[in-house]
Tab-separated table of C-alpha atoms and ligand atoms in Angstrom:
chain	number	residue	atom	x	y	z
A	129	UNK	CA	-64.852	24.146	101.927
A	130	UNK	CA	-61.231	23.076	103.349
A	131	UNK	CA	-61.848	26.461	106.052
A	132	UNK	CA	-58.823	27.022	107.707
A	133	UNK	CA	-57.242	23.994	106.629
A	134	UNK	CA	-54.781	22.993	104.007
A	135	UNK	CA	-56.293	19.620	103.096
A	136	UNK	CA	-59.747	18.016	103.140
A	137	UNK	CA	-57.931	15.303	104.896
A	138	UNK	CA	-56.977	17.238	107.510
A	139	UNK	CA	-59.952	19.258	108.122
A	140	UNK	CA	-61.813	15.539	108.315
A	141	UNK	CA	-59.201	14.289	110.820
A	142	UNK	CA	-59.697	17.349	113.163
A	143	UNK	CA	-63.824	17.315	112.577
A	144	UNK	CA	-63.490	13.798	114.426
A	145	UNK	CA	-64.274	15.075	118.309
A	146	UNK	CA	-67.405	16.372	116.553
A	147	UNK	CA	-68.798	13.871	114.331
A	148	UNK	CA	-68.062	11.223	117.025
A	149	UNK	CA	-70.012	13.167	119.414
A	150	UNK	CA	-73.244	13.407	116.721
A	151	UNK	CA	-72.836	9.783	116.135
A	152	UNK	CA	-73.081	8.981	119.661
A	153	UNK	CA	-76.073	11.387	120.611
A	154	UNK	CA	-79.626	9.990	120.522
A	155	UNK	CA	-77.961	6.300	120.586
A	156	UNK	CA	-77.384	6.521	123.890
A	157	UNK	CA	-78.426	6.969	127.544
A	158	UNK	CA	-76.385	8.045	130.398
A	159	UNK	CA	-76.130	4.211	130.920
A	160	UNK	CA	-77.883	2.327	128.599
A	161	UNK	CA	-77.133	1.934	124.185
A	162	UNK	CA	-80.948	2.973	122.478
A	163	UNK	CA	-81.881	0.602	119.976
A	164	UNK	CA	-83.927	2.573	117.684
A	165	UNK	CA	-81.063	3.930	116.442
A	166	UNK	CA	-80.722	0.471	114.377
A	167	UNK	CA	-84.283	1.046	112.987
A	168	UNK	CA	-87.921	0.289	114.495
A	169	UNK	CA	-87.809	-3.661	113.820
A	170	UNK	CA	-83.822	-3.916	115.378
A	171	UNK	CA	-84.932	-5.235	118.480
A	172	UNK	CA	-86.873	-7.925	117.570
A	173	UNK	CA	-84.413	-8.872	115.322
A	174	UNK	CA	-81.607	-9.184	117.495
A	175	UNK	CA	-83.543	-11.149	119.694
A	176	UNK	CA	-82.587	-14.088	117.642
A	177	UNK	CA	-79.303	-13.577	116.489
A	178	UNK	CA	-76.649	-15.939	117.715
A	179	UNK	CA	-74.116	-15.307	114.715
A	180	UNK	CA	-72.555	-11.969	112.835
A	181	UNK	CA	-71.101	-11.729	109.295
A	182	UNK	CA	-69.815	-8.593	108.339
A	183	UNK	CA	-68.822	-7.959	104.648
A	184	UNK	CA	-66.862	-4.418	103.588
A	185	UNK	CA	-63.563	-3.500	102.015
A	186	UNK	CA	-60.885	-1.292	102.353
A	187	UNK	CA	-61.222	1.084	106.015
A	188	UNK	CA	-64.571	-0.301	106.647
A	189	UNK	CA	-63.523	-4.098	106.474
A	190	UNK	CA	-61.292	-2.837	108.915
A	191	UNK	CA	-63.878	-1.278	111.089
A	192	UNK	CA	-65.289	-4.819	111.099
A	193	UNK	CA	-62.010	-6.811	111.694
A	194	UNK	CA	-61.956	-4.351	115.009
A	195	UNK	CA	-65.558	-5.349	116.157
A	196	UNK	CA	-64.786	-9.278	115.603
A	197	UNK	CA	-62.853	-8.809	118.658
A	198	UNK	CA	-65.490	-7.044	120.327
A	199	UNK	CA	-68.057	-9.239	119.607
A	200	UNK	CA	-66.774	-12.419	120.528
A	201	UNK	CA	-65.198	-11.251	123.071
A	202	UNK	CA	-68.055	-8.492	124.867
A	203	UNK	CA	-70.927	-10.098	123.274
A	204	UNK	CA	-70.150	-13.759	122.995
A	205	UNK	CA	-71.487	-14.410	120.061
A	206	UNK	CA	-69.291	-15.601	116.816
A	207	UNK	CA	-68.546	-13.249	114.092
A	208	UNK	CA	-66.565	-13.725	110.989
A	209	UNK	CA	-65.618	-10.488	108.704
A	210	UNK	CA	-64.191	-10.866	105.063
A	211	UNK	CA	-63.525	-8.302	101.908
A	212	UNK	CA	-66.752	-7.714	99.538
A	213	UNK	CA	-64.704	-9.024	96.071
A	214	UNK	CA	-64.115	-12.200	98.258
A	215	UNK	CA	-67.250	-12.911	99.812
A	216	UNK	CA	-69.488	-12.041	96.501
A	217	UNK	CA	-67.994	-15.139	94.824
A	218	UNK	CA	-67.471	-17.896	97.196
A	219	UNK	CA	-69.956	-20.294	97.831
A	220	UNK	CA	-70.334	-19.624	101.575
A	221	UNK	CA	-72.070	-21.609	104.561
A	222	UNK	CA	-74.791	-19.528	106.509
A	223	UNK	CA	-74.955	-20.469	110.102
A	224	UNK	CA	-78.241	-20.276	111.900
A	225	UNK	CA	-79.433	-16.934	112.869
A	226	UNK	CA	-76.488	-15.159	111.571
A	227	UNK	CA	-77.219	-11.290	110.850
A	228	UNK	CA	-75.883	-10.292	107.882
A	229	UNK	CA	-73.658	-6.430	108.288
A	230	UNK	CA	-72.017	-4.464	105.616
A	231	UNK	CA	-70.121	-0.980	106.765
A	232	UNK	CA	-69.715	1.732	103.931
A	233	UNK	CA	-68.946	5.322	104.252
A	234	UNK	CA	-70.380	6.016	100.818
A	235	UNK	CA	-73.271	3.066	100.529
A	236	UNK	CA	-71.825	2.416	96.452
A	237	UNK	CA	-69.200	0.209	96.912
A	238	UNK	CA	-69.888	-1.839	93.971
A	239	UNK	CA	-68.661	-5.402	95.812
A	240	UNK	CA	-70.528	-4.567	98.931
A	241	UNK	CA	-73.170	-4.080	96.896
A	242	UNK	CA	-73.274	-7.188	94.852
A	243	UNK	CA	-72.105	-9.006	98.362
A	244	UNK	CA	-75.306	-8.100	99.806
A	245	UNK	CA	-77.632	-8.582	96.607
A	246	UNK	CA	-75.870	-12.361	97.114
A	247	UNK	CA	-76.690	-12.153	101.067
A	248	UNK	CA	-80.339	-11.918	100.178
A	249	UNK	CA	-80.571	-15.012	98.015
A	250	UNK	CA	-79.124	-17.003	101.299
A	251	UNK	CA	-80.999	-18.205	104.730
A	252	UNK	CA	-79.753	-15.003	106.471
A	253	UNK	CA	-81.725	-13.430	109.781
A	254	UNK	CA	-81.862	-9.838	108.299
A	255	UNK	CA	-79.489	-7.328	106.651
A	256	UNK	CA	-77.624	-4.100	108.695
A	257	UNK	CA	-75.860	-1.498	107.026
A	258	UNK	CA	-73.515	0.701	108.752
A	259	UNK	CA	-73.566	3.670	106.951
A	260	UNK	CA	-72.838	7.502	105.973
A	261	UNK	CA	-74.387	8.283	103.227
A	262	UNK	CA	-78.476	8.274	103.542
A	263	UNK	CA	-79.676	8.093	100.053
A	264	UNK	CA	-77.126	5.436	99.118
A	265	UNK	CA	-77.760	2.021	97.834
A	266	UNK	CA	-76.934	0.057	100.631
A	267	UNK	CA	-79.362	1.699	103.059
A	268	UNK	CA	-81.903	1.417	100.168
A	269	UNK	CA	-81.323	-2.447	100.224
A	270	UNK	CA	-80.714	-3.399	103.413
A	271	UNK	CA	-83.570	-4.344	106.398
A	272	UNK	CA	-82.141	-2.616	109.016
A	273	UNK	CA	-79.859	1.162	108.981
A	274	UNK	CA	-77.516	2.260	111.060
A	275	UNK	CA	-76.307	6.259	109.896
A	276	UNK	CA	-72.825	7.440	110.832
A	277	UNK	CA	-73.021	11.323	111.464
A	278	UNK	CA	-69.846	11.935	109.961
A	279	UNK	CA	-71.041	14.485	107.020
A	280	UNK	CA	-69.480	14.724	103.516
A	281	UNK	CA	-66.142	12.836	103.647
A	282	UNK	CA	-64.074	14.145	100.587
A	283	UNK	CA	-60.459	12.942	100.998
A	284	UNK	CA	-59.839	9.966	99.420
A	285	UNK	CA	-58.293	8.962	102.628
A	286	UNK	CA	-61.158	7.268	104.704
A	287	UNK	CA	-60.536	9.069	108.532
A	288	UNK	CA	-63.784	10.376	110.321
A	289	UNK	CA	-65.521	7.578	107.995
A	290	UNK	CA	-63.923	5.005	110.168
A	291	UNK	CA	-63.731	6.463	113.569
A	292	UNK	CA	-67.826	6.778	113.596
A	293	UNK	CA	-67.890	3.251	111.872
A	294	UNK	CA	-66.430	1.726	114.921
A	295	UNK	CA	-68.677	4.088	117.459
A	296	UNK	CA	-71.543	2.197	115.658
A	297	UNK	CA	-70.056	-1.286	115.486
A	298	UNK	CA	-69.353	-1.080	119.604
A	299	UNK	CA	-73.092	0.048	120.206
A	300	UNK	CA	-74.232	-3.249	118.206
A	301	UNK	CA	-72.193	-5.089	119.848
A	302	UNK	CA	-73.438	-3.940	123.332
A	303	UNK	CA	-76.921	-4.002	121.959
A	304	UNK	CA	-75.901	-7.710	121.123
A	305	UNK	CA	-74.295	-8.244	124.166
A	306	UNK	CA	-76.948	-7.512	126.401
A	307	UNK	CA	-78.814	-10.533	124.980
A	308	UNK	CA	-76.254	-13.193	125.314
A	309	UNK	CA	-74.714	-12.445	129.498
A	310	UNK	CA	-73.422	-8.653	129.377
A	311	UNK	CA	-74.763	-7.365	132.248
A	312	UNK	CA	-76.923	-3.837	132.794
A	313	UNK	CA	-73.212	-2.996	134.926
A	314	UNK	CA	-70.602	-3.839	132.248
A	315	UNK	CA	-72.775	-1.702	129.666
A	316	UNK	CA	-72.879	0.860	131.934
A	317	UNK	CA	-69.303	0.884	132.102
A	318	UNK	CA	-68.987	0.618	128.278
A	319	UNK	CA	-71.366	3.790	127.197
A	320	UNK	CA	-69.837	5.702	129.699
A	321	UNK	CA	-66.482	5.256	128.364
A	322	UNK	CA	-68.163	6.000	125.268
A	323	UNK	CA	-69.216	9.156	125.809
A	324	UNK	CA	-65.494	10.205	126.522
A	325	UNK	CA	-64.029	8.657	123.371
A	326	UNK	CA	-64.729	12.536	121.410
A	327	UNK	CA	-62.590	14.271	124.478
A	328	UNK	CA	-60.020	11.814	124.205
A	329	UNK	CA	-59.965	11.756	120.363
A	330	UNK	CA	-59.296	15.725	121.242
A	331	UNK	CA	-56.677	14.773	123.217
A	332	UNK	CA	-54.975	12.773	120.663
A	333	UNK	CA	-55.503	15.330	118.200
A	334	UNK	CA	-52.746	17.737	120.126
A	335	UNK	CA	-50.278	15.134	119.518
A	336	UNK	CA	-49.832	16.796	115.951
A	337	UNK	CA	-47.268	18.878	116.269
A	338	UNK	CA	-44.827	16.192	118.381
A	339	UNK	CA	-46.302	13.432	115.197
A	340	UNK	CA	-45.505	16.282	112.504
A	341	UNK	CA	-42.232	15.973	114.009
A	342	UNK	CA	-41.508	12.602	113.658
A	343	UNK	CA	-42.916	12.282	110.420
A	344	UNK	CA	-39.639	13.266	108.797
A	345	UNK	CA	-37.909	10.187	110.247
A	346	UNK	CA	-40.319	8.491	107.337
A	347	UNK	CA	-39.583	10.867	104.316
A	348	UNK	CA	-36.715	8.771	102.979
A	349	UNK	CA	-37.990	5.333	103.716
A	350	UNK	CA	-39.326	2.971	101.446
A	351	UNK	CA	-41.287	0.816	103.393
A	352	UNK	CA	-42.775	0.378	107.261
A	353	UNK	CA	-44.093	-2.240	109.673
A	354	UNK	CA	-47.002	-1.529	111.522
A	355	UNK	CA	-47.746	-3.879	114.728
A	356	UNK	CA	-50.704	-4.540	117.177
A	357	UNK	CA	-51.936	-7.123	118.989
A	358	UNK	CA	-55.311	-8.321	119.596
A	359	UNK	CA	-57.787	-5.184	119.138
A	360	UNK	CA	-54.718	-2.967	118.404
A	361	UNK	CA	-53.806	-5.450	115.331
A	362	UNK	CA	-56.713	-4.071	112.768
A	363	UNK	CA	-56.036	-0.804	113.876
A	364	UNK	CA	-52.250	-1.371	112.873
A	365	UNK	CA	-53.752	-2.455	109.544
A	366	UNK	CA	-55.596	0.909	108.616
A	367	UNK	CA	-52.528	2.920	109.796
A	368	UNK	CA	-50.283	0.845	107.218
A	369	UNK	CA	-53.216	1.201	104.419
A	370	UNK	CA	-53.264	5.109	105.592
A	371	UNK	CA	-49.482	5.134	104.827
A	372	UNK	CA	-49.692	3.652	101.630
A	373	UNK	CA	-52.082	5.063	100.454
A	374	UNK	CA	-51.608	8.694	100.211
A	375	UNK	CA	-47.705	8.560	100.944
A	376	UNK	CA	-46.840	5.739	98.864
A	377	UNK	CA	-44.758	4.283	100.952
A	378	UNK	CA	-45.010	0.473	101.684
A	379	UNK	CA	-46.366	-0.530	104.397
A	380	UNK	CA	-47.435	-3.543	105.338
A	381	UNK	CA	-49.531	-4.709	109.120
A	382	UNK	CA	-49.070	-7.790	111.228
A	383	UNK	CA	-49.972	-9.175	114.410
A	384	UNK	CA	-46.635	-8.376	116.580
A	385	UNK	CA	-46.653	-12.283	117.754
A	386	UNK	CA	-46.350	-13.154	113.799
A	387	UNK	CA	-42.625	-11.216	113.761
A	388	UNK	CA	-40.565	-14.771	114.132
A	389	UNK	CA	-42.693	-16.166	111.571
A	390	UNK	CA	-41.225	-14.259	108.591
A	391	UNK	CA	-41.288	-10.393	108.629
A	392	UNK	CA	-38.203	-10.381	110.844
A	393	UNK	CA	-35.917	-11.004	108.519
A	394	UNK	CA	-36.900	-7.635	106.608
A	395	UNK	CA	-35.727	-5.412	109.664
A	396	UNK	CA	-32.843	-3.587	109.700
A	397	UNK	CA	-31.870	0.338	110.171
A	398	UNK	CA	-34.096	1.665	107.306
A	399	UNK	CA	-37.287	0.000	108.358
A	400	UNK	CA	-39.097	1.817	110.660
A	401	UNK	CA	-41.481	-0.035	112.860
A	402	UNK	CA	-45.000	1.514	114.048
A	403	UNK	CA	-46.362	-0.493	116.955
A	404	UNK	CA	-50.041	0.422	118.511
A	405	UNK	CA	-49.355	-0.548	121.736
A	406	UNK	CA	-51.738	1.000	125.010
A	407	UNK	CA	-51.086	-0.440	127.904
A	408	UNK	CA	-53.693	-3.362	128.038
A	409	UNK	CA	-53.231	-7.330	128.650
A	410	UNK	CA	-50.840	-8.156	125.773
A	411	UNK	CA	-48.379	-5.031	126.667
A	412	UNK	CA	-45.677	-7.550	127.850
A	413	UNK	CA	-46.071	-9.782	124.923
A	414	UNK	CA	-45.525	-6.945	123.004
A	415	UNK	CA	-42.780	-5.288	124.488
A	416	UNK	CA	-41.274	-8.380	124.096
A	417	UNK	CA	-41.721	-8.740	120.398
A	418	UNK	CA	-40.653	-5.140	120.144
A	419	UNK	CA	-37.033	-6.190	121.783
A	420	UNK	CA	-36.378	-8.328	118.981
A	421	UNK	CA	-36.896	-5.777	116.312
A	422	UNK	CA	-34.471	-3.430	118.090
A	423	UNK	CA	-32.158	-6.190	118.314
A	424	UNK	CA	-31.882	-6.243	114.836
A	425	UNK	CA	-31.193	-2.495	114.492
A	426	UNK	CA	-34.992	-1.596	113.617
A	427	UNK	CA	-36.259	1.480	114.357
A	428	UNK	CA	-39.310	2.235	116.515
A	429	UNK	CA	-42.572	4.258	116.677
A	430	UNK	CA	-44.445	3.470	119.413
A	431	UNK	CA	-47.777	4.777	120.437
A	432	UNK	CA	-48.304	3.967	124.121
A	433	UNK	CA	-49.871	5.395	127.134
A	434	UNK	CA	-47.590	6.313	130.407
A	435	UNK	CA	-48.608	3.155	132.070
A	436	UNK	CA	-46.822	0.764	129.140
A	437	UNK	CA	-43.941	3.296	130.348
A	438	UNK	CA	-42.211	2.566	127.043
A	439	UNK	CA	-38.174	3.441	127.363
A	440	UNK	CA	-37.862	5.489	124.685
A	441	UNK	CA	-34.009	6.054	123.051
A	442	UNK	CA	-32.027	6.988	119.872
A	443	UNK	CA	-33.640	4.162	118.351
A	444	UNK	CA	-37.486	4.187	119.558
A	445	UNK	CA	-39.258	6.952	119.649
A	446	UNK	CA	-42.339	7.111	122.229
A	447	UNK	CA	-45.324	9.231	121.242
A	448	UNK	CA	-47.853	8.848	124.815
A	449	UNK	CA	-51.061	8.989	124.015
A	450	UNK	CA	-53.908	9.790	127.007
A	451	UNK	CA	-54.731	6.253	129.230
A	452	UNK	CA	-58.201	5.303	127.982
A	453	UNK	CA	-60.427	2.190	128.775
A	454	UNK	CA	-59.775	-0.899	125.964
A	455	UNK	CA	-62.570	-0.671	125.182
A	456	UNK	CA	-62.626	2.860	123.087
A	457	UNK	CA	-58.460	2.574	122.458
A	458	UNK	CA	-59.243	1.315	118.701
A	459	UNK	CA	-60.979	4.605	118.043
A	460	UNK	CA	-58.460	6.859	120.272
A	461	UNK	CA	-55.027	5.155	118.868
A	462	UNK	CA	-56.865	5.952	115.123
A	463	UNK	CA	-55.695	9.389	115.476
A	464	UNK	CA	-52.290	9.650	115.860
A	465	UNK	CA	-51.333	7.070	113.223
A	466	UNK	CA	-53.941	9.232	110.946
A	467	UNK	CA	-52.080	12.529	111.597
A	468	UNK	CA	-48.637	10.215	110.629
A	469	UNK	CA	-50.049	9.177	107.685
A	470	UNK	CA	-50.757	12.891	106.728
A	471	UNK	CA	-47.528	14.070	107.882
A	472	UNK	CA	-45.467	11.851	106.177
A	473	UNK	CA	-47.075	12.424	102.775
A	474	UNK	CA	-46.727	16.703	102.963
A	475	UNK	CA	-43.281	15.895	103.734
A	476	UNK	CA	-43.269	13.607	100.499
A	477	UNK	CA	-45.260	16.051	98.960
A	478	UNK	CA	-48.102	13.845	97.454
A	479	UNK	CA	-51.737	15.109	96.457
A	480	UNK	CA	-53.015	13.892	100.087
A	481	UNK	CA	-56.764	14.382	99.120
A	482	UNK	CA	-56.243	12.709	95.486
A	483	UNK	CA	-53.779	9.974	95.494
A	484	UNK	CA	-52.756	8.667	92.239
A	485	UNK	CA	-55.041	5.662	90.790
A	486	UNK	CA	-57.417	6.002	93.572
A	487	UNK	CA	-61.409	7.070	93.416
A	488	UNK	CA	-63.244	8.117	96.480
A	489	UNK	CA	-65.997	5.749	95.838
A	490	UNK	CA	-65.013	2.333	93.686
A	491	UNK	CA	-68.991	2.076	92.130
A	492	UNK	CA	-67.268	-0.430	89.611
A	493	UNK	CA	-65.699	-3.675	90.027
B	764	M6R	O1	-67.372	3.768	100.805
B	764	M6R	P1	-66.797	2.512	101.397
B	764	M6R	O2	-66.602	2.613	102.880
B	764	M6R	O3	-67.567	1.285	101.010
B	764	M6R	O4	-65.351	2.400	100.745
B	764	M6R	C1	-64.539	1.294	100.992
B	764	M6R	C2	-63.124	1.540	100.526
B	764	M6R	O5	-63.080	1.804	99.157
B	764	M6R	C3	-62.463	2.713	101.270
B	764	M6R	O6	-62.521	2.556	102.658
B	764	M6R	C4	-61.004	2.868	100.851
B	764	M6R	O7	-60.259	1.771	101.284
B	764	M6R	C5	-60.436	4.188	101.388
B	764	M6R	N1	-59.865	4.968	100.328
B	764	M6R	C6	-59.398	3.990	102.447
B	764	M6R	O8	-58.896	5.185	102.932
């Protein structure tokens, strides 16, 4: 039932402050991440992990390409992510102690699937799934469960899916963390800023009016670049796939430092330019990069908080999001590029919950 709403999509992008707040509840203290929520044997089992692979595709490989940062970064301990159809058929090398960690919203995927099946013939610690469908496959298969409380996600268009994905992937990598130098203090710090991220995903949410706006800037284009840095970089990715996908409109991501590398030369007026950009240590390098786009006439988006304090012009248009800790921007800076996304393809008038060629779950190869 779409309720009030015209599209599942919608209703799912708007259920987020919710969802995020039952994924979050009985995984955490007022200071502390709870580690049954992983399963009864989690504990002992990260005890001896020193490595992380994560296997997924589509959204949820980008839920992992998000926590790569996170975990080498917050937990110190090495993590390599790659697409199912990739991993199932390479001959890969298993370091020591590595915990193997799919993500799926529906638990079917038929590559994750087979990935894992693979997985279990190698020298891995133990299996996690990150998950949001309980009677799925992938929990059936795997050692240890984590359950996104998402609910039913019908739009084809992954959104609360991924948003509760990376809720989970931040309390592993705390739980993680605390084993290899993150201190009882800096976890502290983290689950409290957790336990804000479905009030500030709120807060992002009333940006849809100014982003319905400035959706029609996009109705006539034919493609769009969407930039981040560092954490912000994956979450430029799934905005770009978001685009595509439902609006058909080609977009493509990169790492704003890449620019001078190649994409630059594909900027002019009629190539707008979506940069995910809160203010955190990479703002200047950004802002730089984002001066050379303009110089060549491009046309910018740019999602920011006050403190960036972005110039905005004829030619860049600044949508401020709330300030928010790094740590939980990945999930807060989700929103407004989702409500784009949406935007842009009523204006184009595609079927937003059923895009063309596209299946909600892929269960074949
Ligand atoms: O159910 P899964 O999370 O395993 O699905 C993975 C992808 O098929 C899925 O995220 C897909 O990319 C979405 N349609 C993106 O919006």
């Amino acid at each position: 039932d779409k309720g009030q709403y015209r599209h599942y999509m919608l209703k799912e992008i708007f259920e987020q402050p919710t969802v995020l707040a039952r994924t979050l509840q009985g995984r955490i203290s007022k200071t502390k991440v709870l580690e049954a929520a992983f399963g009864a044997d989690a504990s002992g089992i990260f005890d001896k992990v020193e490595g992380v692979q994560i296997v997924a595709c589509g959204t949820s490989y980008h839920a992992g390409l998000v926590a790569k940062y996170w975990m080498e970064s917050i937990a110190s301990i090495p993590c390599q992510v790659e697409v199912a159809s990739e991993y199932r058929y390479r001959k890969v090398f298993v370091p020591k102690n590595t915990l193997f960690v799919t993500i799926s919203q529906s638990g079917e995927t038929a590559d994750t699937l087979a990935a894992l099946k693979e997985a279990k013939k190698s020298d891995y610690l133990a299996s996690l799934v990150i998950c949001n469908a309980p009677n799925s496959s992938l929990v059936r298969e795997s050692d240890l469960v984590f359950m996104t409380q998402a609910g039913p996600e019908i739009g084809v268009a992954s959104t609360k899916a991924f948003t509760t994905q990376l809720i989970a992937l931040q309390l592993l990598t705390i739980a993680l963390g605390r084993r290899h130098g993150l201190s009882a203090d800096q976890e502290a710090k983290m689950v409290a800023a957790l336990a804000t991220v479905p009030d500030e995903v709120a807060k992002a949410l009333t940006l849809d009016t100014e982003i319905k706006i400035t959706s029609e800037k996009f109705a006539d284009k034919k493609h769009a670049l969407f930039l981040g840095r560092g954490v912000e970089y994956p979450v430029a990715m799934e905005g770009a796939l978001k685009l595509k996908e439902i609006s058909y409109i080609h977009a493509e991501s990169y790492p704003a430092g890449e620019l001078k590398h190649g994409p630059l030369a594909l900027v002019d007026a009629d190539m707008p330019i979506v940069a995910v950009a809160p203010n955190n240590e990479l703002m200047e390098k950004l802002k730089s990069n984002l001066e050379e786009v303009q110089a060549r006439g491009g046309k910018l988006f740019v999602f920011s908080d006050q403190a960036s304090a972005f110039p905005s012009s004829d030619d860049v248009t600044v949508i401020n999001v709330h300030s928010v800790p790094d740590t939980i921007a990945p999930m807060v800076y989700t929103i407004p590029l989702q409500l784009l996304s949406y935007h842009v393809a009523i204006v184009k008038g595609t079927d937003v919950d059923q895009p063309r060629n596209l299946a909600k779950s892929v269960t074949v190869e």
